PDB file of C-alpha atoms in Angstrom:
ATOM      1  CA  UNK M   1      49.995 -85.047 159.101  1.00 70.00           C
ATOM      2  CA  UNK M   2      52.050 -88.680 158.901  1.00 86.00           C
ATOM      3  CA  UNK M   3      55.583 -88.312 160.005  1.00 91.00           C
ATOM      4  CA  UNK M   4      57.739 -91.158 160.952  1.00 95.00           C
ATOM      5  CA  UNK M   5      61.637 -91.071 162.913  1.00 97.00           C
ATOM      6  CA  UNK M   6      64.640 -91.547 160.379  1.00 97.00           C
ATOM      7  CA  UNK M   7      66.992 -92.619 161.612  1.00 97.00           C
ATOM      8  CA  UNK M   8      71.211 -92.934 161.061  1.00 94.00           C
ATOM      9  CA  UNK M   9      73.454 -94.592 162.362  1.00 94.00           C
ATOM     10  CA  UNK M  10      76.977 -93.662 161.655  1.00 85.00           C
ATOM     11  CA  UNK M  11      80.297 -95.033 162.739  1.00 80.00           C
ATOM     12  CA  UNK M  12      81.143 -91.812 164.498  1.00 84.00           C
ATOM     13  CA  UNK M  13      78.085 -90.112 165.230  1.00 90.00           C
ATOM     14  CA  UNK M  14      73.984 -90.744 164.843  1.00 95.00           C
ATOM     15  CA  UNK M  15      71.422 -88.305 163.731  1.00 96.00           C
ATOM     16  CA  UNK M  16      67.799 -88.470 163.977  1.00 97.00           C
ATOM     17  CA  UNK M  17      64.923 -86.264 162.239  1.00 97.00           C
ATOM     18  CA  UNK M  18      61.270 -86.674 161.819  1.00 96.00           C
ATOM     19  CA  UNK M  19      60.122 -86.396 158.648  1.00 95.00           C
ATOM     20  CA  UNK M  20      56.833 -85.998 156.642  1.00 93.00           C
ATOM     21  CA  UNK M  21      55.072 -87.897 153.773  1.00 90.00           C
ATOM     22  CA  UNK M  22      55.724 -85.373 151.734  1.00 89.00           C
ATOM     23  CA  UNK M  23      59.985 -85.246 152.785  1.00 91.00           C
ATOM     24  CA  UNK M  24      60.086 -82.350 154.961  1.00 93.00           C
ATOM     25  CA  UNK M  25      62.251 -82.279 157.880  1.00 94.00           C
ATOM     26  CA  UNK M  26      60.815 -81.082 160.935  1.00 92.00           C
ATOM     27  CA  UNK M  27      63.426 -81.655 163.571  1.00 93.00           C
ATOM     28  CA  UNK M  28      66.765 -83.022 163.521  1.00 96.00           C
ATOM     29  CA  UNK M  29      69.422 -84.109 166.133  1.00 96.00           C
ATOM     30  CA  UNK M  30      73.136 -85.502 165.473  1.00 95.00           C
ATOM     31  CA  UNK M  31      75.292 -87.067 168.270  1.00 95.00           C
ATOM     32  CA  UNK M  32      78.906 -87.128 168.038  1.00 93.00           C
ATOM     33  CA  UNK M  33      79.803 -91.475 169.266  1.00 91.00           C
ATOM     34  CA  UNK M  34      82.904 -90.641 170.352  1.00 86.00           C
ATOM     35  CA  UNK M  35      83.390 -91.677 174.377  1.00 86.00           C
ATOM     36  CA  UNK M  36      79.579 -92.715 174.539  1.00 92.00           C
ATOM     37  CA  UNK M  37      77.342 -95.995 174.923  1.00 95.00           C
ATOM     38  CA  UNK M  38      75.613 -96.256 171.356  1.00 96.00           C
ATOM     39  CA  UNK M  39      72.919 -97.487 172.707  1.00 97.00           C
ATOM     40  CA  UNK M  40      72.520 -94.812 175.016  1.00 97.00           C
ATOM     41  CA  UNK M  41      72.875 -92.004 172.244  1.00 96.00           C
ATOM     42  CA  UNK M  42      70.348 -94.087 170.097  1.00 97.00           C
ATOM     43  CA  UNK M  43      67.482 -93.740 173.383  1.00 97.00           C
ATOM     44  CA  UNK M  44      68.504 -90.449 174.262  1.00 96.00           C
ATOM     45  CA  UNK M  45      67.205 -89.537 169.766  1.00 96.00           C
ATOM     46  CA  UNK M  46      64.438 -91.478 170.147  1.00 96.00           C
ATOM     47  CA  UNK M  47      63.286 -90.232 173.278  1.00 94.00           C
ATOM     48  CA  UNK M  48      64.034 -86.718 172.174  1.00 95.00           C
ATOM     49  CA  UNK M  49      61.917 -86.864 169.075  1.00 96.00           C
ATOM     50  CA  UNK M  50      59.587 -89.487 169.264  1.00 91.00           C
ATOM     51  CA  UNK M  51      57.913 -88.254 172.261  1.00 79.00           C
ATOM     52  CA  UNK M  52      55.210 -86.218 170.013  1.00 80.00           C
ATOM     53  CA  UNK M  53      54.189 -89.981 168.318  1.00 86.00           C
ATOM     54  CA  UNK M  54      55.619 -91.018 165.566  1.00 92.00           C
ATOM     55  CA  UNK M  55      53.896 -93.340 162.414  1.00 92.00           C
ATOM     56  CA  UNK M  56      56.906 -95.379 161.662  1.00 94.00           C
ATOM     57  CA  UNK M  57      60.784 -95.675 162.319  1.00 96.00           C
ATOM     58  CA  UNK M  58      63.305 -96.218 159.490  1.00 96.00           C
ATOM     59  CA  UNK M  59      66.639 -96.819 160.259  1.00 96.00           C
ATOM     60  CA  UNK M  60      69.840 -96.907 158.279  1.00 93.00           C
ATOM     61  CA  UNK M  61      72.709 -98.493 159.387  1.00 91.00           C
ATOM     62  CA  UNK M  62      76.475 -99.358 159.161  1.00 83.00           C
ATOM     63  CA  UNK M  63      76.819-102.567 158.843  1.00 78.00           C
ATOM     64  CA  UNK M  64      77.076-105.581 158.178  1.00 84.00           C
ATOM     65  CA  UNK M  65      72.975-105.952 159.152  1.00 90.00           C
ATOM     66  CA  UNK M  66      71.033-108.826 159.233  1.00 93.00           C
ATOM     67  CA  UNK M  67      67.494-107.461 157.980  1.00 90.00           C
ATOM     68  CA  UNK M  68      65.861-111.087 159.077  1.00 91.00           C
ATOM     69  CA  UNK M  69      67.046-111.032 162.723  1.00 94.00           C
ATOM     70  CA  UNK M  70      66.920-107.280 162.923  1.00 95.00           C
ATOM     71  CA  UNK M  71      70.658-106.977 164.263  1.00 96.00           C
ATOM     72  CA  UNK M  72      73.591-105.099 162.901  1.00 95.00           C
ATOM     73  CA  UNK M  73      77.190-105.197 163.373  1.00 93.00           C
ATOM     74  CA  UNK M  74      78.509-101.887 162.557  1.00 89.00           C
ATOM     75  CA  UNK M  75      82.371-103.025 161.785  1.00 79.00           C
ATOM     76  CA  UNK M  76      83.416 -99.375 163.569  1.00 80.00           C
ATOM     77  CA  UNK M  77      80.922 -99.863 166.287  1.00 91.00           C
ATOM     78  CA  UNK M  78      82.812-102.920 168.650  1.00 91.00           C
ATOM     79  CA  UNK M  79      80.082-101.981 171.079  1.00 94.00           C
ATOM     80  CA  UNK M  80      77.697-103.667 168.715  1.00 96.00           C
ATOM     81  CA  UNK M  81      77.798-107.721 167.615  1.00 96.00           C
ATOM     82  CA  UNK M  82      74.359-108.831 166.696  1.00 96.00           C
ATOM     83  CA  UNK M  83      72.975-106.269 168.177  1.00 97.00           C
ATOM     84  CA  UNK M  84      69.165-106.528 167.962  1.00 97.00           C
ATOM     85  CA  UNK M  85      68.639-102.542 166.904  1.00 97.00           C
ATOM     86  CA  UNK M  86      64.793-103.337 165.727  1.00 96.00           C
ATOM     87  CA  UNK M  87      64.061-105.380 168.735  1.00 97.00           C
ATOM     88  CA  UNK M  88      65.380-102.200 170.587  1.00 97.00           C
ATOM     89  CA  UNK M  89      63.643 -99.734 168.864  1.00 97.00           C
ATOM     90  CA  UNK M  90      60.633-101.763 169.014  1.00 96.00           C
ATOM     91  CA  UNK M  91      60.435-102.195 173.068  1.00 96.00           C
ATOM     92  CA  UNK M  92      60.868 -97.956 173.400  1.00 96.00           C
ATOM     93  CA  UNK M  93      58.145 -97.407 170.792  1.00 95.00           C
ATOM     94  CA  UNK M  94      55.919-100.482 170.771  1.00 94.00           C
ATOM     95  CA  UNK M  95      53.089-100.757 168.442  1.00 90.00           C
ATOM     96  CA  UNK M  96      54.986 -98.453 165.835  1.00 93.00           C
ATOM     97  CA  UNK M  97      56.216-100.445 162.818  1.00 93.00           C
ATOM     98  CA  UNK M  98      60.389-100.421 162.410  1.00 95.00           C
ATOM     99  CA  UNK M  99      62.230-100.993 159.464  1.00 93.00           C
ATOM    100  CA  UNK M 100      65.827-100.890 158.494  1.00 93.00           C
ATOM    101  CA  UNK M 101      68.677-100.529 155.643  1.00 91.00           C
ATOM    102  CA  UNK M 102      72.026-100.333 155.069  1.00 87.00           C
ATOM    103  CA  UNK M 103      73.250 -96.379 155.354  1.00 84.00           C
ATOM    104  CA  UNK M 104      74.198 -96.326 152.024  1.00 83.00           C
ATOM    105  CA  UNK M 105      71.265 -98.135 150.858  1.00 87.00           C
ATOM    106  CA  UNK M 106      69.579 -95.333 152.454  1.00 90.00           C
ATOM    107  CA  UNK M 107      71.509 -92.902 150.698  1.00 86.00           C
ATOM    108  CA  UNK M 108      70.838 -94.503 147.356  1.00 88.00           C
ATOM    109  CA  UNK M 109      66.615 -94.642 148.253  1.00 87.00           C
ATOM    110  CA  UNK M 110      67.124 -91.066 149.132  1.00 90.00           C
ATOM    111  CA  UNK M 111      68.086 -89.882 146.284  1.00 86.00           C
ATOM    112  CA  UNK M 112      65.725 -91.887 144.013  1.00 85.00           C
ATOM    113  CA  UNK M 113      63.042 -90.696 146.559  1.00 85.00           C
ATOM    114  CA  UNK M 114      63.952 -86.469 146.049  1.00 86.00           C
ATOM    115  CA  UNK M 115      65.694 -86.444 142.576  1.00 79.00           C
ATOM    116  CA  UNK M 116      63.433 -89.126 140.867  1.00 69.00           C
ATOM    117  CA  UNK M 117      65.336 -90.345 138.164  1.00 68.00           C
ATOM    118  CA  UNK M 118      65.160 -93.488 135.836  1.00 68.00           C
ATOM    119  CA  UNK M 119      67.672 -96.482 135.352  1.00 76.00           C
ATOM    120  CA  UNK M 120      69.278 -98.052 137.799  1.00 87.00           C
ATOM    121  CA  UNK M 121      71.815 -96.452 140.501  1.00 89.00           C
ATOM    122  CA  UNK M 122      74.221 -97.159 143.039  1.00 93.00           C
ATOM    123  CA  UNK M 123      74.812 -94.935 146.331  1.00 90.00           C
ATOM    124  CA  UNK M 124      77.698 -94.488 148.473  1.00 89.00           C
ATOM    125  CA  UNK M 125      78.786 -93.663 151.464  1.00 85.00           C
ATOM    126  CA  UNK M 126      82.963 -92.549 151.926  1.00 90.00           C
ATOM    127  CA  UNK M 127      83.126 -91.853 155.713  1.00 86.00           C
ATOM    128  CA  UNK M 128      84.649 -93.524 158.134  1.00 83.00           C
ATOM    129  CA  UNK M 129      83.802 -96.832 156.267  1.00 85.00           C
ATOM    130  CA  UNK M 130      82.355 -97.262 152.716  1.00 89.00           C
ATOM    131  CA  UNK M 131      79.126 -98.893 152.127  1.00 85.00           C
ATOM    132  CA  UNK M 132      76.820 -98.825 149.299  1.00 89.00           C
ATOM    133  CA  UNK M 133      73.403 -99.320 148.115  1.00 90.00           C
ATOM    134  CA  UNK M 134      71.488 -99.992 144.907  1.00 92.00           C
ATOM    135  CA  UNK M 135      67.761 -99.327 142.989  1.00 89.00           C
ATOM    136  CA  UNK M 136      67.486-101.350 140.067  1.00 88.00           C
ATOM    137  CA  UNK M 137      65.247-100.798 137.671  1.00 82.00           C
ATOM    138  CA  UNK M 138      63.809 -98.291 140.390  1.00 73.00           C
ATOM    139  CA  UNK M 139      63.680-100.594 143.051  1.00 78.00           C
ATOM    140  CA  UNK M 140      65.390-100.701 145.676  1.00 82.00           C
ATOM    141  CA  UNK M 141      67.538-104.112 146.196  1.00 88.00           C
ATOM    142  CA  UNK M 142      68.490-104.987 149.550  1.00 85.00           C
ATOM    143  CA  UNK M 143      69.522-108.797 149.137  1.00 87.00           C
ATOM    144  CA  UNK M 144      68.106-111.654 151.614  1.00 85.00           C
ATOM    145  CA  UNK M 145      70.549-110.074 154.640  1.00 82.00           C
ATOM    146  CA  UNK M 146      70.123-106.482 153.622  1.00 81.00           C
ATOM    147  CA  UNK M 147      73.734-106.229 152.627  1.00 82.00           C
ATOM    148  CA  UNK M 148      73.640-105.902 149.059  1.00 89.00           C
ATOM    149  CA  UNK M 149      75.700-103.459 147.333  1.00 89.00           C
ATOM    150  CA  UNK M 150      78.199-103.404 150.272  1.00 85.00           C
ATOM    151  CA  UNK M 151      81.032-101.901 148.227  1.00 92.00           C
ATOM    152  CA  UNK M 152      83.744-101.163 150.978  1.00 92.00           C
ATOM    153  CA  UNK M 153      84.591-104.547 151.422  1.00 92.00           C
ATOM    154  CA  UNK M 154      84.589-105.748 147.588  1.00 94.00           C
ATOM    155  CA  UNK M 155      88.658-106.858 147.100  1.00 95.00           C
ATOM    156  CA  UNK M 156      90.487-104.752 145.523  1.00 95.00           C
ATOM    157  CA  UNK M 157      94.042-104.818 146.621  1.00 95.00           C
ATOM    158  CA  UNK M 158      94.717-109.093 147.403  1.00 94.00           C
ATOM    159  CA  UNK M 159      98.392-108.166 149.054  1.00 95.00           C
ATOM    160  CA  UNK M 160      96.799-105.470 151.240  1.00 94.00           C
ATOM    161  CA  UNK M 161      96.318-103.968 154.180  1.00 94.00           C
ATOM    162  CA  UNK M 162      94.267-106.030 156.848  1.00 95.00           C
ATOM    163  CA  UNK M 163      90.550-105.184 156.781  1.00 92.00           C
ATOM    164  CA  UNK M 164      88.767-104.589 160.442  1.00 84.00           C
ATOM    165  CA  UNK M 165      85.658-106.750 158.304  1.00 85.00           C
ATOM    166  CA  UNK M 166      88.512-110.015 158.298  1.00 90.00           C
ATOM    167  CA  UNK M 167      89.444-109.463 154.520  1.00 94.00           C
ATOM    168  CA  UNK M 168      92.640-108.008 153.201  1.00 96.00           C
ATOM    169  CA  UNK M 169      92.486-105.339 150.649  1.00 96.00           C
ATOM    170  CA  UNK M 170      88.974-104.335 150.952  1.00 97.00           C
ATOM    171  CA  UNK M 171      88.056-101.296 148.779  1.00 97.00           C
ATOM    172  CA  UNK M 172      87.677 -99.524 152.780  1.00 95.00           C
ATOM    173  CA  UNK M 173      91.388 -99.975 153.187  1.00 97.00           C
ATOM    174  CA  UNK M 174      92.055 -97.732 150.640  1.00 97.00           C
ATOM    175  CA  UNK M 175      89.503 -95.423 150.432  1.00 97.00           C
ATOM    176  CA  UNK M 176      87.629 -94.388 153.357  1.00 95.00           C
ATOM    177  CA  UNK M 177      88.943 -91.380 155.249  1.00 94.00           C
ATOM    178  CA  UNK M 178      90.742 -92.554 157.928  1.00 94.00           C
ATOM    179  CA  UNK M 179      92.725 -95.397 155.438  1.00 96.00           C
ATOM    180  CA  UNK M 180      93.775 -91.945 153.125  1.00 97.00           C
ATOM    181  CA  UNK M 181      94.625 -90.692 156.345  1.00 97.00           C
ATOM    182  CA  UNK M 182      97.121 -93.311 157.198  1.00 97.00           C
ATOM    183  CA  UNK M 183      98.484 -93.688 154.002  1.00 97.00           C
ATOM    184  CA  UNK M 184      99.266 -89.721 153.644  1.00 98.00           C
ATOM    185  CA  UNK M 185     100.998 -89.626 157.057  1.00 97.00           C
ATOM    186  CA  UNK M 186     103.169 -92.537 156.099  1.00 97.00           C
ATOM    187  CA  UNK M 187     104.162 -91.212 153.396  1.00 98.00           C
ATOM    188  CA  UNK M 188     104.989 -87.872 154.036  1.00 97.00           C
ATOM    189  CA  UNK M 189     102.369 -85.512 154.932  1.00 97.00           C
ATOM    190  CA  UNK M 190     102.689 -82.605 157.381  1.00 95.00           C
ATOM    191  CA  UNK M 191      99.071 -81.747 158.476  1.00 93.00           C
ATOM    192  CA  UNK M 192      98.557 -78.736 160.447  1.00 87.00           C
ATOM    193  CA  UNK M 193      97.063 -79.039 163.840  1.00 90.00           C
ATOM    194  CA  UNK M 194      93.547 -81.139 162.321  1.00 89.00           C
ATOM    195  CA  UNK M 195      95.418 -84.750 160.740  1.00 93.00           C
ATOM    196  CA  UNK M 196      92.058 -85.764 159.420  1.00 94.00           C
ATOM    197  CA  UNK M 197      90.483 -86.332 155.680  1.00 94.00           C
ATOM    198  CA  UNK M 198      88.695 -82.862 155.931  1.00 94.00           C
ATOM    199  CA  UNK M 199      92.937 -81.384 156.225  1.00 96.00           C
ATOM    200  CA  UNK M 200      93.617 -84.010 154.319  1.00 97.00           C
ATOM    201  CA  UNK M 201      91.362 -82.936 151.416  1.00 96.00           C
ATOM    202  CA  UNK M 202      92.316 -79.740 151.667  1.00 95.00           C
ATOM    203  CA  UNK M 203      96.301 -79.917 151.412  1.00 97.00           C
ATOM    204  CA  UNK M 204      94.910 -81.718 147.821  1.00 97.00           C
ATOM    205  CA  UNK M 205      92.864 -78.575 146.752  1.00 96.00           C
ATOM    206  CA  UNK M 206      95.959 -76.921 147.340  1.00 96.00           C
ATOM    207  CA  UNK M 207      98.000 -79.873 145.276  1.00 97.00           C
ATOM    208  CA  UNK M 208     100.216 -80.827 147.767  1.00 97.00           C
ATOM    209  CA  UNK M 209     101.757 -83.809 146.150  1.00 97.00           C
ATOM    210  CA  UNK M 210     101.387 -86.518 149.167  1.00 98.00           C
ATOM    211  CA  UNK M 211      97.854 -85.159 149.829  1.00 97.00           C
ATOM    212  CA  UNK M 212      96.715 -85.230 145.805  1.00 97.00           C
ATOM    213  CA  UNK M 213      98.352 -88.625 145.333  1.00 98.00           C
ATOM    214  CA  UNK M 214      96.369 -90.196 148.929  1.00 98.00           C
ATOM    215  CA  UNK M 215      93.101 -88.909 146.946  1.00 97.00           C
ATOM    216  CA  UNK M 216      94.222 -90.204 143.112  1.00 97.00           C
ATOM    217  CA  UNK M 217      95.586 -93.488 145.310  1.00 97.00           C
ATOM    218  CA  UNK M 218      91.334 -93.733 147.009  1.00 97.00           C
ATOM    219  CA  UNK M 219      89.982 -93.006 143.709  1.00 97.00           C
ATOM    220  CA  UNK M 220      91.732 -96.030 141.479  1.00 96.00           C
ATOM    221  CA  UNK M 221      90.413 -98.215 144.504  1.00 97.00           C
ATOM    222  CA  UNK M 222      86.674 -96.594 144.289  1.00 97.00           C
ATOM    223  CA  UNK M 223      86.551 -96.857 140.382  1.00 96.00           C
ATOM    224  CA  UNK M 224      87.585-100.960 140.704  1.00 95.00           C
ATOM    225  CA  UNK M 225      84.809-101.264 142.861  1.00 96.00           C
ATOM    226  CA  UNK M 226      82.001 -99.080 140.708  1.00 95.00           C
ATOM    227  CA  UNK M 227      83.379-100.684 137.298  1.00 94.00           C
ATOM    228  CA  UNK M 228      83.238-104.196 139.101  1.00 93.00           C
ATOM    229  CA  UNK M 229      79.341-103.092 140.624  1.00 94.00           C
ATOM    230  CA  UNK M 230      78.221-101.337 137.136  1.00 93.00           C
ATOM    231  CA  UNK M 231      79.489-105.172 135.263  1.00 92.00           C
ATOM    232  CA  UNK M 232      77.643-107.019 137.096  1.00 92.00           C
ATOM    233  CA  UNK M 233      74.358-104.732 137.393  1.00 92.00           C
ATOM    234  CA  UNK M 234      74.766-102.339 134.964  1.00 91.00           C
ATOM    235  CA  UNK M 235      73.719 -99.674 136.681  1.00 91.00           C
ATOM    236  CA  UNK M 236      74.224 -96.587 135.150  1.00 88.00           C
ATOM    237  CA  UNK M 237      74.575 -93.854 137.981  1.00 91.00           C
ATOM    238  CA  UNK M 238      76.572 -92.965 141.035  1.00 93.00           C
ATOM    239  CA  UNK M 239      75.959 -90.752 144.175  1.00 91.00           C
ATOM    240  CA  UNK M 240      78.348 -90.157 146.647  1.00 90.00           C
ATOM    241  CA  UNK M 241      77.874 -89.433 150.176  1.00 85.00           C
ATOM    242  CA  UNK M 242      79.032 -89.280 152.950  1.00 82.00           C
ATOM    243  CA  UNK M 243      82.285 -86.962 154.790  1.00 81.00           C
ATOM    244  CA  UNK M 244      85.321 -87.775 152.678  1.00 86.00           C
ATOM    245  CA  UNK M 245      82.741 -87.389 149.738  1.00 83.00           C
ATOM    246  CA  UNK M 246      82.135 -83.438 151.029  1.00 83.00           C
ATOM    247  CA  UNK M 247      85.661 -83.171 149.503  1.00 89.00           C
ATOM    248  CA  UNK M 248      84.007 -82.438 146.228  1.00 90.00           C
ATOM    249  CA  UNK M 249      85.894 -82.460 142.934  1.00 93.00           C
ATOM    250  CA  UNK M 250      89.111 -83.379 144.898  1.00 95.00           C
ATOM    251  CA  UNK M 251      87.542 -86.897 144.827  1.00 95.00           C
ATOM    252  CA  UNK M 252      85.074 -87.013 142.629  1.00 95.00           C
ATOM    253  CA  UNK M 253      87.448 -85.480 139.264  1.00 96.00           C
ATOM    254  CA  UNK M 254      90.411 -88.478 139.943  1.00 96.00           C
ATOM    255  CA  UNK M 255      87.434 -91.018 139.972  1.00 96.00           C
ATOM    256  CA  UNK M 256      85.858 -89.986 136.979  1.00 96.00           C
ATOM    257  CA  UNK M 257      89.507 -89.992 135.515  1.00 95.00           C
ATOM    258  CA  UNK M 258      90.183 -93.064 137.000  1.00 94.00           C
ATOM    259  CA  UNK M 259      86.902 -94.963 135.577  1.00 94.00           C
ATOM    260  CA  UNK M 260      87.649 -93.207 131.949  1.00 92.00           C
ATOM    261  CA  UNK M 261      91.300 -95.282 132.129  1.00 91.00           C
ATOM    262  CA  UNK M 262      89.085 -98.320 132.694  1.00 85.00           C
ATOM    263  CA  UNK M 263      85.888 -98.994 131.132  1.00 76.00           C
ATOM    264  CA  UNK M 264      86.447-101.211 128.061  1.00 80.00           C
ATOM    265  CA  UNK M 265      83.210-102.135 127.680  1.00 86.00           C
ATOM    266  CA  UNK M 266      80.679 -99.370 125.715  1.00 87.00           C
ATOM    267  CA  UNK M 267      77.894 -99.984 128.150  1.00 87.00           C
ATOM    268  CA  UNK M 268      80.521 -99.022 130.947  1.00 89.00           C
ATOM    269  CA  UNK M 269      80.623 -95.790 129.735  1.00 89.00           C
ATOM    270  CA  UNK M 270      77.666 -94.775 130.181  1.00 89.00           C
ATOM    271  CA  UNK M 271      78.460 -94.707 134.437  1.00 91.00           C
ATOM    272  CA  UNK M 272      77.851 -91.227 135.765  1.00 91.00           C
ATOM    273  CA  UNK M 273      78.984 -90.065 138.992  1.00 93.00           C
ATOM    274  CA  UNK M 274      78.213 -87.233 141.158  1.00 90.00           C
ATOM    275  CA  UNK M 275      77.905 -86.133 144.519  1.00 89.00           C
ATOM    276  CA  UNK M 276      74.826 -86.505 146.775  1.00 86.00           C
ATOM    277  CA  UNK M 277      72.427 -83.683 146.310  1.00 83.00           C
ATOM    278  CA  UNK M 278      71.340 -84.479 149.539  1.00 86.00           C
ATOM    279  CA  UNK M 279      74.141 -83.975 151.649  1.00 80.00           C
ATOM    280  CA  UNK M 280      74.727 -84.868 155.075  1.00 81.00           C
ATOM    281  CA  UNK M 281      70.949 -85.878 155.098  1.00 90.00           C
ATOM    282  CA  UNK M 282      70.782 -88.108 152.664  1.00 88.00           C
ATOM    283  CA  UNK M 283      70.584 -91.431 154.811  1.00 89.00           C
ATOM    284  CA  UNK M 284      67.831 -89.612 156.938  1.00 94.00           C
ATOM    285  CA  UNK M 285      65.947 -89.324 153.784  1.00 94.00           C
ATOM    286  CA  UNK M 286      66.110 -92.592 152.485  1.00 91.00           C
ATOM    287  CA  UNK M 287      65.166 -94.227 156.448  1.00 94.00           C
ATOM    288  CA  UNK M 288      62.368 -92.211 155.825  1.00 95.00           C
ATOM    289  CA  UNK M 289      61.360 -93.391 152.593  1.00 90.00           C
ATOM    290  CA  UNK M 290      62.156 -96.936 154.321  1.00 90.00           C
ATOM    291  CA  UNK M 291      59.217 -96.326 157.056  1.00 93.00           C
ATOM    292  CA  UNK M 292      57.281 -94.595 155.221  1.00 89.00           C
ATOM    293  CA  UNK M 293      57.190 -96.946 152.467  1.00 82.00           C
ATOM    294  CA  UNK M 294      57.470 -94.559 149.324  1.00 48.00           C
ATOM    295  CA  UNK M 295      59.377 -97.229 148.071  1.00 41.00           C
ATOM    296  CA  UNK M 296      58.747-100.638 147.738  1.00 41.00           C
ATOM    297  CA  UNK M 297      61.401-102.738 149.698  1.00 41.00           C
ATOM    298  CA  UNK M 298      61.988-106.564 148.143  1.00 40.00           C
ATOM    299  CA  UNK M 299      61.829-108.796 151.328  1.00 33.00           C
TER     300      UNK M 299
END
């Protein structure tokens, strides 16, 4: 039976899984990257589950990536500049083929890969950054760098806060969980012992006021960036991913509100967005779909 390695690679932690043609996971490992050498958490997955041979490796990444060279820059991952992450995966499995995405382009060719579907959609990731991914037309569309549909750092706020990226105002300011974080505790929030977006979304299920407002505050940022996406590729579907997107209706509800406020144009309405049927394995899924080739990836 063909399997192949997925892998993920997060800002705060990597998982691994090898995965069948036909999208069954067999095994699966996740690494917390707090306090450890990436690259030594990347061997220690590979070695760990690509010892029984493996047909192909997919990767998905936090970026920015550079799909030509093979390196990534993973802005949370300072450990990383230009790292060569196909080269590397290459010399510890030689002779097997090695491919790789952006996460959330992974997330987005997940989904299209186990919830076919037609038009043309964008994926996200909310996490610790915000990255996203699109399939046009039911391809997917990676760009000449592999950094197409890079959402978190699309401008949305030109008097804001710095961006780790170099920008100001990035959409990733605003809206990934650590930035709603921030914003909440300067503002006013009392967390309990956990001061994290999982508390965070939590005090907003409850409607605190300074938690609700932190989520309404990410959504308004998230909707600029999907109206500004869905203009210029009229896509017509969103899935969110990703840890701050586990949050549920707390974020997804104030988005949906948010993009009703906004879409002047008729074919703008026609943007759905829900969560990632997928969960937490969606990326895996979609490196998997990368290696195995299920779908076919523009050079």
């Amino acid at each position: 039976m063909t399997a192949v390695l997925a892998v993920d690679v997060g800002g705060t932690k990597f998982a691994a899984a090898v995965v069948t043609a036909g999208g069954v996971i067999q095994d699966r490992l996740e690494v917390p990257l707090a306090g450890r050498d990436p690259t030594s958490v990347l061997r220690h997955l590979v070695t760990a589950l690509a010892g029984g041979g493996v047909a192909a490796v997919g990767v998905g990444t936090a970026g920015p990536l550079d799909r030509v060279r093979g390196t990534v820059s993973p802005v949370n991952i300072p450990a990383w500049r230009d790292f060569p992450l196909t080269g590397t995966l290459s010399s510890w499995l030689p002779d097997v083929p090695v491919t790789m995405a952006g996460d959330a382009q992974c997330v987005a060719l997940g989904e299209w890969w186990r919830t076919p579907a037609t038009g043309s959609l964008l994926g996200i990731v909310v996490s610790t950054g915000i990255g996203g991914g699109l399939v046009i037309d039911g391809r997917p569309w990676l760009g000449t760098t592999g950094n197409a549909g890079h959402i978190g750092h699309i401008t949305v706020d030109p008097h804001g806060a710095p961006c780790p990226c170099g920008a100001t105002g990035c959409v990733e300011t605003i809206a990934s969980g650590p930035a709603m974080v921030r914003w909440a505790l300067t503002n006013g929030w009392e967390p309990g012992p956990a001061a994290d977006a999982r508390a965070l979304a939590g005090d907003a299920r409850r409607g605190v006021p300074v938690a609700v407002a932190a989520f309404d505050r990410a959504a308004g940022a998230l909707a600029t960036a999907l109206l500004t996406t869905a203009a210029l590729c009229d896509i017509d579907r969103v899935v969110i991913g990703g840890g701050v997107a586990a949050a549920g209706d707390v974020l997804l509800t104030p988005i949906r509100r948010a993009l009703a406020d906004r879409d002047g144009m008729a074919f703008l309405r026609r943007l759905r967005v829900e969560a990632s049927t997928l969960g937490r394995d969606g990326g895996l899924y979609g490196a998997a779909a990368l290696a195995l080739g299920t779908l076919a990836v523009p050079a």
